[in-house]
mmCIF file of C-alpha atoms in Angstrom:
data_model
loop_
_atom_site.group_PDB
_atom_site.id
_atom_site.type_symbol
_atom_site.label_atom_id
_atom_site.label_comp_id
_atom_site.label_asym_id
_atom_site.label_seq_id
_atom_site.Cartn_x
_atom_site.Cartn_y
_atom_site.Cartn_z
ATOM 1 C CA UNK O 1 0.000 0.000 0.000
ATOM 2 C CA UNK O 2 1.185 3.520 -0.835
ATOM 3 C CA UNK O 3 0.176 6.432 1.428
ATOM 4 C CA UNK O 4 0.108 10.096 0.380
ATOM 5 C CA UNK O 5 -0.533 12.939 2.825
ATOM 6 C CA UNK O 6 -2.071 15.853 0.911
ATOM 7 C CA UNK O 7 -1.511 19.226 2.621
ATOM 8 C CA UNK O 8 -2.659 22.497 1.075
ATOM 9 C CA UNK O 9 -2.906 26.189 1.876
ATOM 10 C CA UNK O 10 -1.067 26.230 5.217
ATOM 11 C CA UNK O 11 -0.456 29.972 4.733
ATOM 12 C CA UNK O 12 2.544 30.102 7.060
ATOM 13 C CA UNK O 13 2.427 33.491 8.709
ATOM 14 C CA UNK O 14 -1.177 32.763 9.743
ATOM 15 C CA UNK O 15 -0.643 29.258 11.167
ATOM 16 C CA UNK O 16 -2.307 28.137 14.397
ATOM 17 C CA UNK O 17 0.330 26.510 16.652
ATOM 18 C CA UNK O 18 -1.892 23.810 18.122
ATOM 19 C CA UNK O 19 -3.069 22.777 14.640
ATOM 20 C CA UNK O 20 0.540 22.671 13.419
ATOM 21 C CA UNK O 21 1.453 20.323 16.255
ATOM 22 C CA UNK O 22 -1.592 18.155 15.618
ATOM 23 C CA UNK O 23 -0.617 17.770 11.982
ATOM 24 C CA UNK O 24 2.916 16.786 12.961
ATOM 25 C CA UNK O 25 1.474 14.092 15.210
ATOM 26 C CA UNK O 26 -0.813 12.826 12.454
ATOM 27 C CA UNK O 27 2.102 12.540 10.031
ATOM 28 C CA UNK O 28 4.015 10.605 12.669
ATOM 29 C CA UNK O 29 1.143 8.149 12.933
ATOM 30 C CA UNK O 30 0.649 7.796 9.182
ATOM 31 C CA UNK O 31 4.306 7.568 8.121
ATOM 32 C CA UNK O 32 3.370 8.542 4.538
ATOM 33 C CA UNK O 33 5.394 7.592 1.488
ATOM 34 C CA UNK O 34 4.968 11.163 0.213
ATOM 35 C CA UNK O 35 3.732 14.533 1.446
ATOM 36 C CA UNK O 36 2.140 16.657 -1.284
ATOM 37 C CA UNK O 37 2.024 20.397 -0.596
ATOM 38 C CA UNK O 38 -0.323 21.945 -3.154
ATOM 39 C CA UNK O 39 0.417 25.634 -2.820
ATOM 40 C CA UNK O 40 -0.298 28.755 -0.790
ATOM 41 C CA UNK O 41 2.503 27.630 1.442
ATOM 42 C CA UNK O 42 2.875 31.149 2.829
ATOM 43 C CA UNK O 43 0.633 34.123 3.442
ATOM 44 C CA UNK O 44 2.787 36.822 1.854
ATOM 45 C CA UNK O 45 5.740 35.005 0.207
ATOM 46 C CA UNK O 46 8.217 36.316 2.769
ATOM 47 C CA UNK O 47 11.515 34.533 3.305
ATOM 48 C CA UNK O 48 10.829 33.910 6.996
ATOM 49 C CA UNK O 49 7.434 32.384 6.186
ATOM 50 C CA UNK O 50 9.016 30.028 3.656
ATOM 51 C CA UNK O 51 11.696 29.088 6.171
ATOM 52 C CA UNK O 52 9.057 28.263 8.785
ATOM 53 C CA UNK O 53 7.146 26.181 6.247
ATOM 54 C CA UNK O 54 10.265 24.285 5.225
ATOM 55 C CA UNK O 55 11.225 23.609 8.841
ATOM 56 C CA UNK O 56 7.770 22.209 9.518
ATOM 57 C CA UNK O 57 7.748 20.025 6.410
ATOM 58 C CA UNK O 58 11.127 18.620 7.417
ATOM 59 C CA UNK O 59 9.565 17.553 10.724
ATOM 60 C CA UNK O 60 7.117 15.308 8.887
ATOM 61 C CA UNK O 61 9.898 12.909 7.960
ATOM 62 C CA UNK O 62 8.743 11.986 4.449
ATOM 63 C CA UNK O 63 9.650 12.857 0.865
ATOM 64 C CA UNK O 64 8.024 16.133 -0.159
ATOM 65 C CA UNK O 65 6.560 17.346 -3.450
ATOM 66 C CA UNK O 66 5.660 21.048 -3.329
ATOM 67 C CA UNK O 67 4.163 23.479 -5.842
ATOM 68 C CA UNK O 68 3.664 27.223 -5.365
ATOM 69 C CA UNK O 69 0.308 28.934 -4.981
ATOM 70 C CA UNK O 70 -0.692 32.491 -5.793
ATOM 71 C CA UNK O 71 0.168 33.588 -2.223
ATOM 72 C CA UNK O 72 3.722 32.309 -2.749
ATOM 73 C CA UNK O 73 4.496 35.152 -5.171
ATOM 74 C CA UNK O 74 5.187 38.575 -3.660
ATOM 75 C CA UNK O 75 2.077 40.752 -3.824
ATOM 76 C CA UNK O 76 3.257 44.207 -2.786
ATOM 77 C CA UNK O 77 6.881 44.005 -3.960
ATOM 78 C CA UNK O 78 6.159 44.493 -7.663
ATOM 79 C CA UNK O 79 9.808 44.431 -8.755
ATOM 80 C CA UNK O 80 10.363 41.039 -7.137
ATOM 81 C CA UNK O 81 7.037 39.795 -8.487
ATOM 82 C CA UNK O 82 8.026 40.649 -12.048
ATOM 83 C CA UNK O 83 11.725 39.769 -11.972
ATOM 84 C CA UNK O 84 12.141 36.989 -9.368
ATOM 85 C CA UNK O 85 8.614 35.783 -8.535
ATOM 86 C CA UNK O 86 9.697 32.404 -7.127
ATOM 87 C CA UNK O 87 12.978 33.362 -5.468
ATOM 88 C CA UNK O 88 11.895 32.623 -1.895
ATOM 89 C CA UNK O 89 10.026 29.467 -2.904
ATOM 90 C CA UNK O 90 13.108 28.155 -4.707
ATOM 91 C CA UNK O 91 15.349 28.965 -1.759
ATOM 92 C CA UNK O 92 13.148 26.885 0.536
ATOM 93 C CA UNK O 93 11.905 24.088 -1.733
ATOM 94 C CA UNK O 94 14.341 23.881 -4.638
ATOM 95 C CA UNK O 95 14.552 25.184 -8.173
ATOM 96 C CA UNK O 96 12.124 22.700 -9.715
ATOM 97 C CA UNK O 97 8.653 24.242 -9.690
ATOM 98 C CA UNK O 98 7.133 21.152 -11.316
ATOM 99 C CA UNK O 99 8.736 18.193 -9.539
ATOM 100 C CA UNK O 100 7.986 14.531 -10.207
ATOM 101 C CA UNK O 101 7.823 11.705 -7.676
ATOM 102 C CA UNK O 102 7.786 8.077 -8.752
ATOM 103 C CA UNK O 103 7.844 4.728 -6.960
ATOM 104 C CA UNK O 104 6.535 1.328 -8.088
ATOM 105 C CA UNK O 105 3.163 2.332 -6.622
ATOM 106 C CA UNK O 106 2.984 6.065 -7.361
ATOM 107 C CA UNK O 107 3.482 8.547 -10.179
ATOM 108 C CA UNK O 108 2.919 12.113 -8.931
ATOM 109 C CA UNK O 109 3.358 15.021 -11.335
ATOM 110 C CA UNK O 110 3.349 18.675 -10.251
ATOM 111 C CA UNK O 111 2.100 21.527 -12.425
ATOM 112 C CA UNK O 112 2.835 25.161 -11.599
ATOM 113 C CA UNK O 113 -0.483 26.886 -12.266
ATOM 114 C CA UNK O 114 0.514 30.288 -10.872
ATOM 115 C CA UNK O 115 1.407 33.222 -13.104
ATOM 116 C CA UNK O 116 3.273 36.321 -11.960
ATOM 117 C CA UNK O 117 0.997 38.561 -14.036
ATOM 118 C CA UNK O 118 -2.128 37.196 -12.366
ATOM 119 C CA UNK O 119 -3.101 38.108 -8.825
ATOM 120 C CA UNK O 120 -5.229 35.074 -7.981
ATOM 121 C CA UNK O 121 -6.374 33.000 -10.923
ATOM 122 C CA UNK O 122 -4.418 29.971 -12.055
ATOM 123 C CA UNK O 123 -3.734 28.747 -15.557
ATOM 124 C CA UNK O 124 -2.504 25.598 -17.247
ATOM 125 C CA UNK O 125 -0.941 26.014 -20.685
ATOM 126 C CA UNK O 126 -1.138 23.738 -23.710
ATOM 127 C CA UNK O 127 2.546 22.988 -23.237
ATOM 128 C CA UNK O 128 2.014 21.944 -19.625
ATOM 129 C CA UNK O 129 -0.990 19.817 -20.573
ATOM 130 C CA UNK O 130 1.024 18.033 -23.238
ATOM 131 C CA UNK O 131 4.058 17.468 -21.031
ATOM 132 C CA UNK O 132 1.980 15.918 -18.257
ATOM 133 C CA UNK O 133 0.093 13.723 -20.729
ATOM 134 C CA UNK O 134 3.391 12.398 -22.089
ATOM 135 C CA UNK O 135 4.601 11.592 -18.587
ATOM 136 C CA UNK O 136 1.335 9.899 -17.664
ATOM 137 C CA UNK O 137 1.535 7.696 -20.723
ATOM 138 C CA UNK O 138 4.713 6.128 -19.303
ATOM 139 C CA UNK O 139 3.054 5.043 -16.038
ATOM 140 C CA UNK O 140 2.574 1.390 -15.152
ATOM 141 C CA UNK O 141 -0.697 -0.259 -14.193
ATOM 142 C CA UNK O 142 0.583 -0.636 -10.627
ATOM 143 C CA UNK O 143 1.064 3.123 -10.174
ATOM 144 C CA UNK O 144 -1.598 5.497 -8.880
ATOM 145 C CA UNK O 145 -1.324 8.415 -11.301
ATOM 146 C CA UNK O 146 -1.680 11.772 -9.593
ATOM 147 C CA UNK O 147 -1.429 15.322 -10.938
ATOM 148 C CA UNK O 148 -0.945 18.191 -8.483
ATOM 149 C CA UNK O 149 -2.120 21.746 -9.183
ATOM 150 C CA UNK O 150 -2.948 24.669 -6.920
ATOM 151 C CA UNK O 151 -6.196 26.131 -8.234
ATOM 152 C CA UNK O 152 -9.013 23.562 -8.585
ATOM 153 C CA UNK O 153 -9.382 21.693 -11.850
ATOM 154 C CA UNK O 154 -13.126 21.597 -11.141
ATOM 155 C CA UNK O 155 -15.447 23.162 -8.581
ATOM 156 C CA UNK O 156 -18.453 21.774 -6.776
ATOM 157 C CA UNK O 157 -20.326 25.056 -6.234
ATOM 158 C CA UNK O 158 -21.382 27.827 -8.599
ATOM 159 C CA UNK O 159 -19.889 30.515 -6.358
ATOM 160 C CA UNK O 160 -16.407 29.013 -6.825
ATOM 161 C CA UNK O 161 -16.413 29.000 -10.641
ATOM 162 C CA UNK O 162 -14.284 32.147 -10.774
ATOM 163 C CA UNK O 163 -11.525 30.231 -8.953
ATOM 164 C CA UNK O 164 -11.487 27.314 -11.400
ATOM 165 C CA UNK O 165 -8.243 26.726 -13.264
ATOM 166 C CA UNK O 166 -8.056 28.464 -16.627
ATOM 167 C CA UNK O 167 -7.595 25.722 -19.209
ATOM 168 C CA UNK O 168 -9.293 23.182 -16.959
ATOM 169 C CA UNK O 169 -11.348 21.437 -19.625
ATOM 170 C CA UNK O 170 -8.434 20.770 -21.953
ATOM 171 C CA UNK O 171 -6.376 19.492 -19.046
ATOM 172 C CA UNK O 172 -9.167 17.208 -17.834
ATOM 173 C CA UNK O 173 -9.669 15.635 -21.258
ATOM 174 C CA UNK O 174 -5.991 15.167 -22.090
ATOM 175 C CA UNK O 175 -4.911 13.931 -18.671
ATOM 176 C CA UNK O 176 -7.796 11.479 -18.345
ATOM 177 C CA UNK O 177 -7.052 10.069 -21.803
ATOM 178 C CA UNK O 178 -3.381 9.707 -20.837
ATOM 179 C CA UNK O 179 -4.247 7.759 -17.702
ATOM 180 C CA UNK O 180 -4.499 10.194 -14.784
ATOM 181 C CA UNK O 181 -6.530 8.954 -11.841
ATOM 182 C CA UNK O 182 -6.620 11.917 -9.454
ATOM 183 C CA UNK O 183 -5.942 15.661 -9.632
ATOM 184 C CA UNK O 184 -5.068 17.168 -6.245
ATOM 185 C CA UNK O 185 -5.655 20.859 -5.586
ATOM 186 C CA UNK O 186 -6.387 23.518 -3.009
ATOM 187 C CA UNK O 187 -6.757 27.320 -3.172
ATOM 188 C CA UNK O 188 -10.417 27.594 -2.099
ATOM 189 C CA UNK O 189 -10.048 26.076 1.405
ATOM 190 C CA UNK O 190 -12.890 23.643 0.716
ATOM 191 C CA UNK O 191 -12.356 19.860 0.826
ATOM 192 C CA UNK O 192 -14.259 17.559 -1.530
ATOM 193 C CA UNK O 193 -13.881 14.580 -3.839
ATOM 194 C CA UNK O 194 -15.567 14.970 -7.212
ATOM 195 C CA UNK O 195 -15.867 12.562 -10.123
ATOM 196 C CA UNK O 196 -15.264 14.496 -13.343
ATOM 197 C CA UNK O 197 -17.943 13.812 -15.960
ATOM 198 C CA UNK O 198 -17.646 13.336 -19.699
ATOM 199 C CA UNK O 199 -14.059 12.112 -19.809
ATOM 200 C CA UNK O 200 -12.443 9.212 -21.708
ATOM 201 C CA UNK O 201 -11.862 7.330 -18.443
ATOM 202 C CA UNK O 202 -12.607 7.900 -14.735
ATOM 203 C CA UNK O 203 -10.742 10.782 -13.068
ATOM 204 C CA UNK O 204 -11.429 12.601 -9.818
ATOM 205 C CA UNK O 205 -10.728 16.063 -8.440
ATOM 206 C CA UNK O 206 -9.564 15.810 -4.823
ATOM 207 C CA UNK O 207 -9.489 19.151 -3.047
ATOM 208 C CA UNK O 208 -8.001 19.892 0.356
ATOM 209 C CA UNK O 209 -9.012 22.495 2.900
ATOM 210 C CA UNK O 210 -6.554 24.789 4.616
ATOM 211 C CA UNK O 211 -4.175 22.660 6.667
ATOM 212 C CA UNK O 212 -3.050 24.843 9.573
ATOM 213 C CA UNK O 213 -4.077 28.451 8.883
ATOM 214 C CA UNK O 214 -6.578 30.495 10.838
ATOM 215 C CA UNK O 215 -8.020 31.504 7.426
ATOM 216 C CA UNK O 216 -10.754 28.861 7.440
ATOM 217 C CA UNK O 217 -14.168 29.129 5.800
ATOM 218 C CA UNK O 218 -17.173 29.410 8.153
ATOM 219 C CA UNK O 219 -18.123 25.939 9.293
ATOM 220 C CA UNK O 220 -15.154 24.288 7.559
ATOM 221 C CA UNK O 221 -12.332 23.285 9.925
ATOM 222 C CA UNK O 222 -8.670 22.848 9.108
ATOM 223 C CA UNK O 223 -8.238 19.650 7.139
ATOM 224 C CA UNK O 224 -5.875 17.471 5.127
ATOM 225 C CA UNK O 225 -6.343 14.449 2.887
ATOM 226 C CA UNK O 226 -4.803 11.003 3.061
ATOM 227 C CA UNK O 227 -4.740 8.839 -0.057
ATOM 228 C CA UNK O 228 -4.162 5.111 0.354
ATOM 229 C CA UNK O 229 -3.499 3.194 -2.858
ATOM 230 C CA UNK O 230 -4.106 -0.536 -2.665
ATOM 231 C CA UNK O 231 -2.539 -1.570 -5.978
ATOM 232 C CA UNK O 232 -3.380 -5.245 -5.541
ATOM 233 C CA UNK O 233 -7.069 -4.401 -5.123
ATOM 234 C CA UNK O 234 -7.136 -1.504 -7.580
ATOM 235 C CA UNK O 235 -8.721 0.777 -4.966
ATOM 236 C CA UNK O 236 -7.694 4.236 -3.763
ATOM 237 C CA UNK O 237 -9.309 5.448 -0.555
ATOM 238 C CA UNK O 238 -9.389 9.211 -0.013
ATOM 239 C CA UNK O 239 -9.662 10.119 3.660
ATOM 240 C CA UNK O 240 -10.519 13.618 4.848
ATOM 241 C CA UNK O 241 -9.005 14.382 8.247
ATOM 242 C CA UNK O 242 -10.401 17.437 10.084
ATOM 243 C CA UNK O 243 -8.912 19.225 13.066
ATOM 244 C CA UNK O 244 -11.142 18.712 16.103
ATOM 245 C CA UNK O 245 -10.596 21.393 18.733
ATOM 246 C CA UNK O 246 -12.003 19.236 21.540
ATOM 247 C CA UNK O 247 -9.411 16.523 20.929
ATOM 248 C CA UNK O 248 -6.685 18.906 19.754
ATOM 249 C CA UNK O 249 -6.095 16.402 16.988
ATOM 250 C CA UNK O 250 -6.923 15.606 13.385
ATOM 251 C CA UNK O 251 -9.705 13.021 13.193
ATOM 252 C CA UNK O 252 -10.972 11.086 10.218
ATOM 253 C CA UNK O 253 -14.125 12.777 8.957
ATOM 254 C CA UNK O 254 -14.879 11.080 5.637
ATOM 255 C CA UNK O 255 -13.654 8.153 3.525
ATOM 256 C CA UNK O 256 -14.300 7.992 -0.233
ATOM 257 C CA UNK O 257 -13.285 4.839 -2.120
ATOM 258 C CA UNK O 258 -12.211 5.291 -5.755
ATOM 259 C CA UNK O 259 -11.691 2.528 -8.273
ATOM 260 C CA UNK O 260 -9.436 3.798 -11.076
ATOM 261 C CA UNK O 261 -9.654 2.158 -14.491
ATOM 262 C CA UNK O 262 -6.853 -0.220 -15.461
#
């Protein structure tokens, strides 16, 4: 079994200490094969915020795949935004903004959907769509095939349509045809699992809430996802873990079984 801990939108600079510690304990219990960090790592893309995020991720004791979010590009420092938009991200998490992680049970492909000229909205280009499709085509039947973006590839509510990834439909069609099983995202601080309709094969959008930030939606607690891939059974379970203040711990709130096509 392969285990992926999906963390999104921690917004370091607005983190809640007790939630941070609870997440560290959860990771210690899970011992994941990979931690996916799907953007908005910081609140204002400051070096100290990136350093705090990196120090915390190192505590989790697992390989890390991280992509930037729109908050990870300087907002008020326009010169840095235009000339070195990812400087602090690269210093903390490495030069590769679209890393790849592969094991016999996993293929995880990151896509940088942020753009320095956009304040909030994300975009996936034809070149990015094609590159990911080519990589997916090389996956084995034993691998769970995961694409990681920041902005959601699909939304569950009409009021979130403006946050949907620009280029989403082309990406959905091409990546499903190439063999993708799951697209992980964040950005809107709303967890859900959504089957994507009208595609050549089954593919799901799996969205995470905000992991440790105080910037939660009303009625939606801090949360993370855990994906467990049972290759021998052909089943991926997606677990939503919510922070429960009474227990000062993350507790399992929902389990969604997925059966990818093979």
